[in-house]
PDB file of C-alpha atoms and ligand atoms in Angstrom:
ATOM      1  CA  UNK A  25     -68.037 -63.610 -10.366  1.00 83.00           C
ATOM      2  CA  UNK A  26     -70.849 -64.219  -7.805  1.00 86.00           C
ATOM      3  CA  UNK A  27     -73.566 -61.877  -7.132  1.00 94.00           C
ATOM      4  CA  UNK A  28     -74.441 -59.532  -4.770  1.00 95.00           C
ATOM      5  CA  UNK A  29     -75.732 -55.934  -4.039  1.00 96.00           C
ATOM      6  CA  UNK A  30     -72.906 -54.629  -2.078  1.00 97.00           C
ATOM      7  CA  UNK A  31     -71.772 -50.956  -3.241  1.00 98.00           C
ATOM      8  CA  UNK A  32     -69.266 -51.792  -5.831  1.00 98.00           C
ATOM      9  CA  UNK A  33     -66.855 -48.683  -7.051  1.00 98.00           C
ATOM     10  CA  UNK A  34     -65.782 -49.342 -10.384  1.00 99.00           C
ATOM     11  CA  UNK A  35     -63.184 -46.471 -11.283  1.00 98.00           C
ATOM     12  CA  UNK A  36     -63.346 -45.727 -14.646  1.00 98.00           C
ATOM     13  CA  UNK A  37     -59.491 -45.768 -16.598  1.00 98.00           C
ATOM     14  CA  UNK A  38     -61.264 -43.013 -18.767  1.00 98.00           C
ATOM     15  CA  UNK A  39     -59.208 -41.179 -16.055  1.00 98.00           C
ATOM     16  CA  UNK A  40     -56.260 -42.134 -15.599  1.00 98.00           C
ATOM     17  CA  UNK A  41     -52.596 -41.444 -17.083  1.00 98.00           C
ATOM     18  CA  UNK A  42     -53.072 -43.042 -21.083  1.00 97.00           C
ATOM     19  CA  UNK A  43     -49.422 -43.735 -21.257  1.00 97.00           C
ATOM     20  CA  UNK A  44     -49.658 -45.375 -18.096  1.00 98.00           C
ATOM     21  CA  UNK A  45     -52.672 -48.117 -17.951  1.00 98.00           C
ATOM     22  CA  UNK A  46     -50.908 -51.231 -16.566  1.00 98.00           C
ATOM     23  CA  UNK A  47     -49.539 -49.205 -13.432  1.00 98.00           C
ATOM     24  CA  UNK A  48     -52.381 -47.483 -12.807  1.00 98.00           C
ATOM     25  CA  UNK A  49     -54.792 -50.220 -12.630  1.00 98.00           C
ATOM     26  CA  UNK A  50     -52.610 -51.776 -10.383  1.00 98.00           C
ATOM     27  CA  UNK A  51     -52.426 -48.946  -8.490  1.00 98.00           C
ATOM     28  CA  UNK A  52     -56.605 -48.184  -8.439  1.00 98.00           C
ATOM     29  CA  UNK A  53     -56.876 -52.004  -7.337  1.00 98.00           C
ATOM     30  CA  UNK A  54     -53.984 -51.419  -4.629  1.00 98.00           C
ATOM     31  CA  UNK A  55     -56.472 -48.431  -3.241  1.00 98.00           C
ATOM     32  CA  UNK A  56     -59.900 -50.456  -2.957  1.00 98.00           C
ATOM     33  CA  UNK A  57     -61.030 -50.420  -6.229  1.00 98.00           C
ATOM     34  CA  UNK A  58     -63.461 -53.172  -6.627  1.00 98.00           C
ATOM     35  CA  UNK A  59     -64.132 -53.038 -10.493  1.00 98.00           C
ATOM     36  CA  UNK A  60     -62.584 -51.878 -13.228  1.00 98.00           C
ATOM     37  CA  UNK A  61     -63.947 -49.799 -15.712  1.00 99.00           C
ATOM     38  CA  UNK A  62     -63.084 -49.787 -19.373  1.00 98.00           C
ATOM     39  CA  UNK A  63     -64.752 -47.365 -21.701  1.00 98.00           C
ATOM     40  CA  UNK A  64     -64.568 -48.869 -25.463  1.00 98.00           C
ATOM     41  CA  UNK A  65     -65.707 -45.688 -28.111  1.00 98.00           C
ATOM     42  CA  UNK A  66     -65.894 -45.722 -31.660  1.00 98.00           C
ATOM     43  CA  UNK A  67     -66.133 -41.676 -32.661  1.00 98.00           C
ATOM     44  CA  UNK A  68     -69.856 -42.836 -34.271  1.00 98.00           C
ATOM     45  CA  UNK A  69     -71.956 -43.659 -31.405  1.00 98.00           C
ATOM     46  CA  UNK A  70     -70.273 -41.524 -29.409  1.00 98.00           C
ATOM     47  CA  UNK A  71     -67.803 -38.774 -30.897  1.00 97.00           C
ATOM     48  CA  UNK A  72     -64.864 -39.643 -28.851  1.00 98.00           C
ATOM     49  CA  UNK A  73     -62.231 -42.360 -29.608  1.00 98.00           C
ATOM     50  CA  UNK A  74     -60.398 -44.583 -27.168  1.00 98.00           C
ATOM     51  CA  UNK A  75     -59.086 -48.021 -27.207  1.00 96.00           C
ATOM     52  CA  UNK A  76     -60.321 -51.317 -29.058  1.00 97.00           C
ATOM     53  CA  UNK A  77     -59.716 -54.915 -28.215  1.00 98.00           C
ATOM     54  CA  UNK A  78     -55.905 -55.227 -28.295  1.00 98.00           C
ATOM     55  CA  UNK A  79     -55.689 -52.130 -25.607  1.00 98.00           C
ATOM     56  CA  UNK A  80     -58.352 -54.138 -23.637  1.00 98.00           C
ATOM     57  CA  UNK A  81     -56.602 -57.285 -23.941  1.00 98.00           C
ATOM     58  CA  UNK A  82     -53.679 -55.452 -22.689  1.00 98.00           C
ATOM     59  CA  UNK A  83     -55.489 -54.359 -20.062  1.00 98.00           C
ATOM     60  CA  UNK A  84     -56.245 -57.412 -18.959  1.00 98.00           C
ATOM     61  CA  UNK A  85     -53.114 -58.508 -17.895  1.00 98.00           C
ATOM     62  CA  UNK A  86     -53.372 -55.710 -14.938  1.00 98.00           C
ATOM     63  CA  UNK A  87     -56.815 -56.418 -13.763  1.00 98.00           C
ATOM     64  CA  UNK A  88     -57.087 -58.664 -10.654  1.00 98.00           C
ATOM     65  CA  UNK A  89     -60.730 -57.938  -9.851  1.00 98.00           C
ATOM     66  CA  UNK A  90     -63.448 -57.680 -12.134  1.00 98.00           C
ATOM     67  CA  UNK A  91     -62.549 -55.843 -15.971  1.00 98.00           C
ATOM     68  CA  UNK A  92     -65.914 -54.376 -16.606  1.00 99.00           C
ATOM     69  CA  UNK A  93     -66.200 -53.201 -20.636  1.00 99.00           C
ATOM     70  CA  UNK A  94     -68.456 -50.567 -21.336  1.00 99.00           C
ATOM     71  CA  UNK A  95     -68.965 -50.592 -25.419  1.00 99.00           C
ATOM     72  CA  UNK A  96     -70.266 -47.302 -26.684  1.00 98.00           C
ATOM     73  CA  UNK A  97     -70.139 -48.209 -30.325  1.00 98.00           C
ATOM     74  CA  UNK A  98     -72.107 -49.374 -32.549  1.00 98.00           C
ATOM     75  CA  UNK A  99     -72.655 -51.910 -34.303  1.00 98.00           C
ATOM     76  CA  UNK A 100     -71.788 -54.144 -31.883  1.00 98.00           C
ATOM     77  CA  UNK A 101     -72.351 -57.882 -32.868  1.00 98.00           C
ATOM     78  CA  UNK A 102     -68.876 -58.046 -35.181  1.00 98.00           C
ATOM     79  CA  UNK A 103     -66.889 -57.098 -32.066  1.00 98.00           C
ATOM     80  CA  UNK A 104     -68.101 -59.421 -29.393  1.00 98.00           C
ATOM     81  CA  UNK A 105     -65.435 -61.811 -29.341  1.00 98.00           C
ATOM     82  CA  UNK A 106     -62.651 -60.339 -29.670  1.00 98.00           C
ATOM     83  CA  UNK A 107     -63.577 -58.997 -26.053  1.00 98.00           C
ATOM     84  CA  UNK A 108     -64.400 -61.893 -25.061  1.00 98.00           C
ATOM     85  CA  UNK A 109     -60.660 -62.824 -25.912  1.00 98.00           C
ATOM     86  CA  UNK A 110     -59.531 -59.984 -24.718  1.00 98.00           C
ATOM     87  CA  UNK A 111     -61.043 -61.322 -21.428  1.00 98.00           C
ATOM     88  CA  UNK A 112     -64.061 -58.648 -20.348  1.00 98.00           C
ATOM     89  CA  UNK A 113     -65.862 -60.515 -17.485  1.00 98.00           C
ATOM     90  CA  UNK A 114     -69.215 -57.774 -18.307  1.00 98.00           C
ATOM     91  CA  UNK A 115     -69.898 -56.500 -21.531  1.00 99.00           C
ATOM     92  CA  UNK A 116     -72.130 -54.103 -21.775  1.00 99.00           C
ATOM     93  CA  UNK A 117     -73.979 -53.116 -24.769  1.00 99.00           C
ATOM     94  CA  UNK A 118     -76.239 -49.928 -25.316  1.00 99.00           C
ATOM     95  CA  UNK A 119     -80.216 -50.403 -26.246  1.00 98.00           C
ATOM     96  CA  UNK A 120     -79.713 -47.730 -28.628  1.00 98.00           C
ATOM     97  CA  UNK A 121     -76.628 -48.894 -30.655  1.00 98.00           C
ATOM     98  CA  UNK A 122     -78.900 -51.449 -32.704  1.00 96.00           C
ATOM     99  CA  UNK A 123     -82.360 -52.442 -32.932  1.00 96.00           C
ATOM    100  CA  UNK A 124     -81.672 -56.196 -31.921  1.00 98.00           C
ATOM    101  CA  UNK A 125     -80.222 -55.678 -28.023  1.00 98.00           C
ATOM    102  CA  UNK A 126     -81.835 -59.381 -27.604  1.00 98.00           C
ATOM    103  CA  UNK A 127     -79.840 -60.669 -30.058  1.00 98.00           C
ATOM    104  CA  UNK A 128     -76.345 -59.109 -29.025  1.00 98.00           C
ATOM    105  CA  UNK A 129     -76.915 -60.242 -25.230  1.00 98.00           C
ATOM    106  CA  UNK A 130     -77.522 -63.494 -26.344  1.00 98.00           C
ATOM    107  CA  UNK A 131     -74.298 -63.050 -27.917  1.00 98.00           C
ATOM    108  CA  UNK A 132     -72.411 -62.042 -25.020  1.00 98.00           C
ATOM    109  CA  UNK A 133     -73.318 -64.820 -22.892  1.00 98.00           C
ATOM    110  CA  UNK A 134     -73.157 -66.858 -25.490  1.00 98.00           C
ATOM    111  CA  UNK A 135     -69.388 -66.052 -25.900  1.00 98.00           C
ATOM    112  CA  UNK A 136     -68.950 -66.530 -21.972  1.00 98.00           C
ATOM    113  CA  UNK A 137     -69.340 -62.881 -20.693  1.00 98.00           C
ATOM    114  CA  UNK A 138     -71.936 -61.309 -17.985  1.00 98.00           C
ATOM    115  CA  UNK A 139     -74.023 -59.633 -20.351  1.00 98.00           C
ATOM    116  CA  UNK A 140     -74.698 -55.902 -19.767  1.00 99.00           C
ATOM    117  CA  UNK A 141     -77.159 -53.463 -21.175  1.00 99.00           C
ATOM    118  CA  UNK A 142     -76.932 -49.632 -20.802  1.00 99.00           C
ATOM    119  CA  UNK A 143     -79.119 -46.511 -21.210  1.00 99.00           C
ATOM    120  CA  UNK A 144     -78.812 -42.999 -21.903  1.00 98.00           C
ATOM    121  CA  UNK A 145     -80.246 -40.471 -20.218  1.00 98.00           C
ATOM    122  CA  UNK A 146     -83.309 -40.397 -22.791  1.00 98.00           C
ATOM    123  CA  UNK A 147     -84.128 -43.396 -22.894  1.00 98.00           C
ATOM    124  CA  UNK A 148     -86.818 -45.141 -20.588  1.00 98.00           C
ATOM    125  CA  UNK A 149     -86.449 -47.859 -18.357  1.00 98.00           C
ATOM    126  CA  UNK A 150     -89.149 -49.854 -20.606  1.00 98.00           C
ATOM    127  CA  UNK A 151     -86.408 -49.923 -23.441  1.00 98.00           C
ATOM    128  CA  UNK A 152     -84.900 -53.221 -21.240  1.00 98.00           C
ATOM    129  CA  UNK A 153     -88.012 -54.582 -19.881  1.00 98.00           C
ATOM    130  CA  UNK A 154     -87.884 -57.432 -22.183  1.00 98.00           C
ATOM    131  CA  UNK A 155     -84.281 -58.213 -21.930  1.00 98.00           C
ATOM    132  CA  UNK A 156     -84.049 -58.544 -18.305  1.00 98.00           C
ATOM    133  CA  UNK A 157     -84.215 -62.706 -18.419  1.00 98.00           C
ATOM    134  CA  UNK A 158     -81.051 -61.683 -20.856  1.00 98.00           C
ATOM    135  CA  UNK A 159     -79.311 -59.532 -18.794  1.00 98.00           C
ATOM    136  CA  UNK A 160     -77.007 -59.516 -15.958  1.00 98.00           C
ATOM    137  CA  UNK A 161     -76.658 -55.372 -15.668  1.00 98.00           C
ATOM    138  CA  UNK A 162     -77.989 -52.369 -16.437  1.00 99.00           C
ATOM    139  CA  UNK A 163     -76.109 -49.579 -16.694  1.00 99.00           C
ATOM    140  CA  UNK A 164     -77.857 -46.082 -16.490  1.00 99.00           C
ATOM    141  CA  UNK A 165     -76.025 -43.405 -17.709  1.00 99.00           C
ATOM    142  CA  UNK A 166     -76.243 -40.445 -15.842  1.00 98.00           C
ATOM    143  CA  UNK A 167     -74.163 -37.648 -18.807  1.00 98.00           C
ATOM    144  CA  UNK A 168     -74.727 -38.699 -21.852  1.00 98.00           C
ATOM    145  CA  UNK A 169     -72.053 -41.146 -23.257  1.00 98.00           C
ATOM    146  CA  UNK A 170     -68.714 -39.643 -24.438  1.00 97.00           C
ATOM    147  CA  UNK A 171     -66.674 -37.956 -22.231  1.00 97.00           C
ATOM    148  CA  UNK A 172     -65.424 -38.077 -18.482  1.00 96.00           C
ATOM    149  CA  UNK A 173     -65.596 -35.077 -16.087  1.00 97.00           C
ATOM    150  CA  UNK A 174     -69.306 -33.855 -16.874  1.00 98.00           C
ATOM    151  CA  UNK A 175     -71.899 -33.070 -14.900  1.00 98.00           C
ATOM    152  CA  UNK A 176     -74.517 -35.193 -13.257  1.00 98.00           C
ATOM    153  CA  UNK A 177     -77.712 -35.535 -14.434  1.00 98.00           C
ATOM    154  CA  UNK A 178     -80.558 -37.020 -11.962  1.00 98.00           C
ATOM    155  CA  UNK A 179     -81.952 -40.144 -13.168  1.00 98.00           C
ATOM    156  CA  UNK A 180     -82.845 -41.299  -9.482  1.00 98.00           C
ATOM    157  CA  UNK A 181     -86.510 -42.264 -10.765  1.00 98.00           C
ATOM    158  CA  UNK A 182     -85.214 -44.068 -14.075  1.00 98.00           C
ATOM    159  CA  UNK A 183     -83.424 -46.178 -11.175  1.00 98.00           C
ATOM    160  CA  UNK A 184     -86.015 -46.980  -9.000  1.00 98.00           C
ATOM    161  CA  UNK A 185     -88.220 -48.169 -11.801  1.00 98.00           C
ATOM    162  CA  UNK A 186     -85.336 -50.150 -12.641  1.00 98.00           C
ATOM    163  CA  UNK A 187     -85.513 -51.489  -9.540  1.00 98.00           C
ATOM    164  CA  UNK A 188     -88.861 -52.424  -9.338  1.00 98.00           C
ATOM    165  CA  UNK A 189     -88.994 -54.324 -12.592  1.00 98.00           C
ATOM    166  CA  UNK A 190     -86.011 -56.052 -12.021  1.00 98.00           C
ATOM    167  CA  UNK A 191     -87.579 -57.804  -9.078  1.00 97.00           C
ATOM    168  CA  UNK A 192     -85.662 -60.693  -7.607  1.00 96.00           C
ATOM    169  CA  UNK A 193     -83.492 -60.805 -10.543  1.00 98.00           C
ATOM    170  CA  UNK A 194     -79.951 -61.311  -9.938  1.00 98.00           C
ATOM    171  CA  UNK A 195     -79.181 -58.188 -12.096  1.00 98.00           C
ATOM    172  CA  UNK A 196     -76.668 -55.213 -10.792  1.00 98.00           C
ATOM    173  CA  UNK A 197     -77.960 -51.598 -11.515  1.00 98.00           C
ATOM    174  CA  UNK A 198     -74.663 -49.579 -12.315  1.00 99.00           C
ATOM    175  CA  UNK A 199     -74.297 -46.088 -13.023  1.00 99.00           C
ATOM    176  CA  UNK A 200     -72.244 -44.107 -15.209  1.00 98.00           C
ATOM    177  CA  UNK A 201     -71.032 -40.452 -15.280  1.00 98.00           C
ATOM    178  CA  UNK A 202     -71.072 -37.447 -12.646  1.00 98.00           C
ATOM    179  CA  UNK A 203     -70.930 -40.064  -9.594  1.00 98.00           C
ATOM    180  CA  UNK A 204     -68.926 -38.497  -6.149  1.00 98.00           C
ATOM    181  CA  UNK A 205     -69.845 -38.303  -2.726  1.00 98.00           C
ATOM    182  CA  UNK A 206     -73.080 -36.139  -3.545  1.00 98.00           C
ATOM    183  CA  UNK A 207     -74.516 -38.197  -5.969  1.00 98.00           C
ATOM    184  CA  UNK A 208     -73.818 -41.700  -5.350  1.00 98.00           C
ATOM    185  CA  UNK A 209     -76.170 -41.244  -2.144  1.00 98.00           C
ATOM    186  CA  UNK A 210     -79.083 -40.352  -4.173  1.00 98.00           C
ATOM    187  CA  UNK A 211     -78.918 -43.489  -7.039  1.00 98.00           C
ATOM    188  CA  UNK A 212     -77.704 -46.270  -4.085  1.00 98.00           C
ATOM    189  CA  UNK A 213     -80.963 -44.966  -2.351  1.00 98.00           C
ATOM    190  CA  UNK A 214     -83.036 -45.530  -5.621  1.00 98.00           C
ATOM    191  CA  UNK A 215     -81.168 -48.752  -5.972  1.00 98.00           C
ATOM    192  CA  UNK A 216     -77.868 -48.778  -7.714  1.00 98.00           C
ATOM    193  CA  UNK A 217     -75.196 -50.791  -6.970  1.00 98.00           C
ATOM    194  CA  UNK A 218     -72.026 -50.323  -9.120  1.00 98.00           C
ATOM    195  CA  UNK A 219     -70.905 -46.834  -9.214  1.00 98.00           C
ATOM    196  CA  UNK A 220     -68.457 -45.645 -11.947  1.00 99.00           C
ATOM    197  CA  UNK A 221     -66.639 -43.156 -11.261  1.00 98.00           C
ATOM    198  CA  UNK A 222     -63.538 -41.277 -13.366  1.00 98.00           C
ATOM    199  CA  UNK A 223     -62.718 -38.430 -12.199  1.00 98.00           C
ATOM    200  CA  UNK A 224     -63.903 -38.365  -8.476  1.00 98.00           C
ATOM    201  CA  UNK A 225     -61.663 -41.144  -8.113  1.00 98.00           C
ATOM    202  CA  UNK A 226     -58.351 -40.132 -10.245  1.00 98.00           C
ATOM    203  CA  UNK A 227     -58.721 -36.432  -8.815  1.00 98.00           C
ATOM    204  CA  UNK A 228     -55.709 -35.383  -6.792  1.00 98.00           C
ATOM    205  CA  UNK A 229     -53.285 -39.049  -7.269  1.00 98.00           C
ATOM    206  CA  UNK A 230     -51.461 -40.442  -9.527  1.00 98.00           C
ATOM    207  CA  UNK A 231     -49.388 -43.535  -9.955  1.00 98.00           C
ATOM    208  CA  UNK A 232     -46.528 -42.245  -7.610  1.00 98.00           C
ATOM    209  CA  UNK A 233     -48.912 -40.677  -5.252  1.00 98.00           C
ATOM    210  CA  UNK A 234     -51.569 -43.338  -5.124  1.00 98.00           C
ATOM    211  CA  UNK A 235     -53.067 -42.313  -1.922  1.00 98.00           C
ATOM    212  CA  UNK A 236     -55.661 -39.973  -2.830  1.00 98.00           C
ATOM    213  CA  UNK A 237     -57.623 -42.383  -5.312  1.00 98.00           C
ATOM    214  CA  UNK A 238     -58.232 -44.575  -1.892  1.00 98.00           C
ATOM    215  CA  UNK A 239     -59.190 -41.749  -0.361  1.00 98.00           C
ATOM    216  CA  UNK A 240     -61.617 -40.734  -3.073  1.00 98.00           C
ATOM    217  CA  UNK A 241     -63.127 -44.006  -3.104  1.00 98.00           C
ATOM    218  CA  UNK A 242     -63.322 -44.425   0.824  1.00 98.00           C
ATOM    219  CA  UNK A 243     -65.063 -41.030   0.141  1.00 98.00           C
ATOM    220  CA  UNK A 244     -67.569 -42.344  -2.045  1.00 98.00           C
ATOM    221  CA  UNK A 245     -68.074 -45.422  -0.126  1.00 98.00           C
ATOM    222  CA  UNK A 246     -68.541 -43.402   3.650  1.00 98.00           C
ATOM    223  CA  UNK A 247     -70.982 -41.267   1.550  1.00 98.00           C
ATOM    224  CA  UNK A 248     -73.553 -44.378   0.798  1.00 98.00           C
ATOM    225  CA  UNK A 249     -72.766 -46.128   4.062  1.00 93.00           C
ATOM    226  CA  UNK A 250     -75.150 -47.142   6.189  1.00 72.00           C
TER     227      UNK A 250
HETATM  228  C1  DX5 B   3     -68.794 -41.559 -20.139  1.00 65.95           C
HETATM  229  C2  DX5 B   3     -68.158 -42.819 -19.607  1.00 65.95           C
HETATM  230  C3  DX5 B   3     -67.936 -42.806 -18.134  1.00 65.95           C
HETATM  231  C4  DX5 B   3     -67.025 -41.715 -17.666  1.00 65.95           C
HETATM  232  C5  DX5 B   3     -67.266 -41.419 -16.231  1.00 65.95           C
HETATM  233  O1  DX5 B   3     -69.038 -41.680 -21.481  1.00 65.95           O
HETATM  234  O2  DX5 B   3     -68.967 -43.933 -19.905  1.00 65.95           O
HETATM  235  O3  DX5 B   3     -67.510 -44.068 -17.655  1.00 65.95           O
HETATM  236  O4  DX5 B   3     -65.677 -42.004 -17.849  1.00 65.95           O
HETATM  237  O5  DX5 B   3     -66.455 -40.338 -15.871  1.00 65.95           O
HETATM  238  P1  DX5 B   3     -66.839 -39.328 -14.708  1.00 65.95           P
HETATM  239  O6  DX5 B   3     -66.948 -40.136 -13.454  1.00 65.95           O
HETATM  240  O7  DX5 B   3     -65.710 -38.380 -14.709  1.00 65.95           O
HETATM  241  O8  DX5 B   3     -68.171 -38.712 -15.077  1.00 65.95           O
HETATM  242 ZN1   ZN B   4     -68.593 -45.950 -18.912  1.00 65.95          ZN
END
């Protein structure tokens, strides 16, 4: 994985057809997608449920470009390797799912991942100023953690202090939740360069009619453009 600050869309599988994973990765990747997505919760950080490391190892099988694990659970620390076995090229942690974030990105590298460190919307861009040496990307959540389909919430300057303090770091700024073409224009201006997306992207396809998730991410992509 090298590094850059292209606009990466990473379509989130939060999205798509939950009898159907394999084909419809396949079928995101077939349509542009540049990341993929994974959304790991444990019904305690977040109170939702979906898939642990065995589904994500699963996963894995399907994912030709980058499988990008986004843990909202807590704790965290017993549960790094098995995605690193399950193969997650970023794990990403949240700030507020323990007090020792240092420790568990040390982990992740440590276990041969990108290490990746997210926010909610409450929390500061401060909370990771100390971890940055530690970190490979921050993830600012833009809904709060949980659920796909919600509504945006406008964390533009969160981003652009992000920004700033990152510096010359060699750290991607992704964000998570509410991004389509009206909103990704406003965080890749402060910034951002991995957008998430669920349901912008799904909306409209489906495995046997693939076409409209590449058009929903050529959408996305048009809208930042330039
Ligand atoms: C929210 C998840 C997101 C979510 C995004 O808890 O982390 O990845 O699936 O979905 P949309 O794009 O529909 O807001
Ligand atoms: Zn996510």
């Amino acid at each position: 994985m090298s590094f850059d600050r292209s606009v990466k869309i990473a379509p989130s599988i939060l999205s798509a057809d939950f009898a159907d994973f394999g084909r419809e990765i396949q079928a995101i990747e077939a349509q542009g997608a540049d990341w993929i997505h994974v959304d790991v919760m444990d019904g305690h950080f977040v109170p939702n449920l979906t898939f642990g490391p065995p589904a994500v190892k699963a996963f894995r099988k399907h994912v030709k470009t980058v499988m990008d694990v986004h843990l909202m659970i807590s704790p965290v620390d017993a549960y790094i390797d098995a995605y690193a076995d399950a193969g997650a090229d970023v794990l990403t942690a949240h700030v507020e799912a323990g007090p020792h974030s240092h420790r568990t990105l040390q982990a992740i590298r440590g276990a041969g991942m990108k290490a990746g460190i997210a926010l909610n919307p409450g929390t500061p861009a401060e909370a990771v100023e100390h971890l940055l040496d530690l970190t490979d990307l921050v993830c600012v959540m833009t809904v709060n953690p949980g659920f796909g389909g919600q509504k945006f919430i406008d964390m533009t300057a969160k981003v652009r202090k992000l920004r700033e303090i990152i510096g010359d770091r060699p750290v991607h700024i992704e964000i998570d939740g509410g991004v389509d073409p009206t909103t990704a224009p406003l965080v890749v201006e402060a910034g951002a360069d991995v957008l998430v997306a669920g349901s912008a992207v799904f909306r409209g396809g489906s495995v046997e009619n693939p076409a409209p998730y590449g058009e929903n991410i050529r959408a996305i992509k048009a809208s930042v453009a330039g």
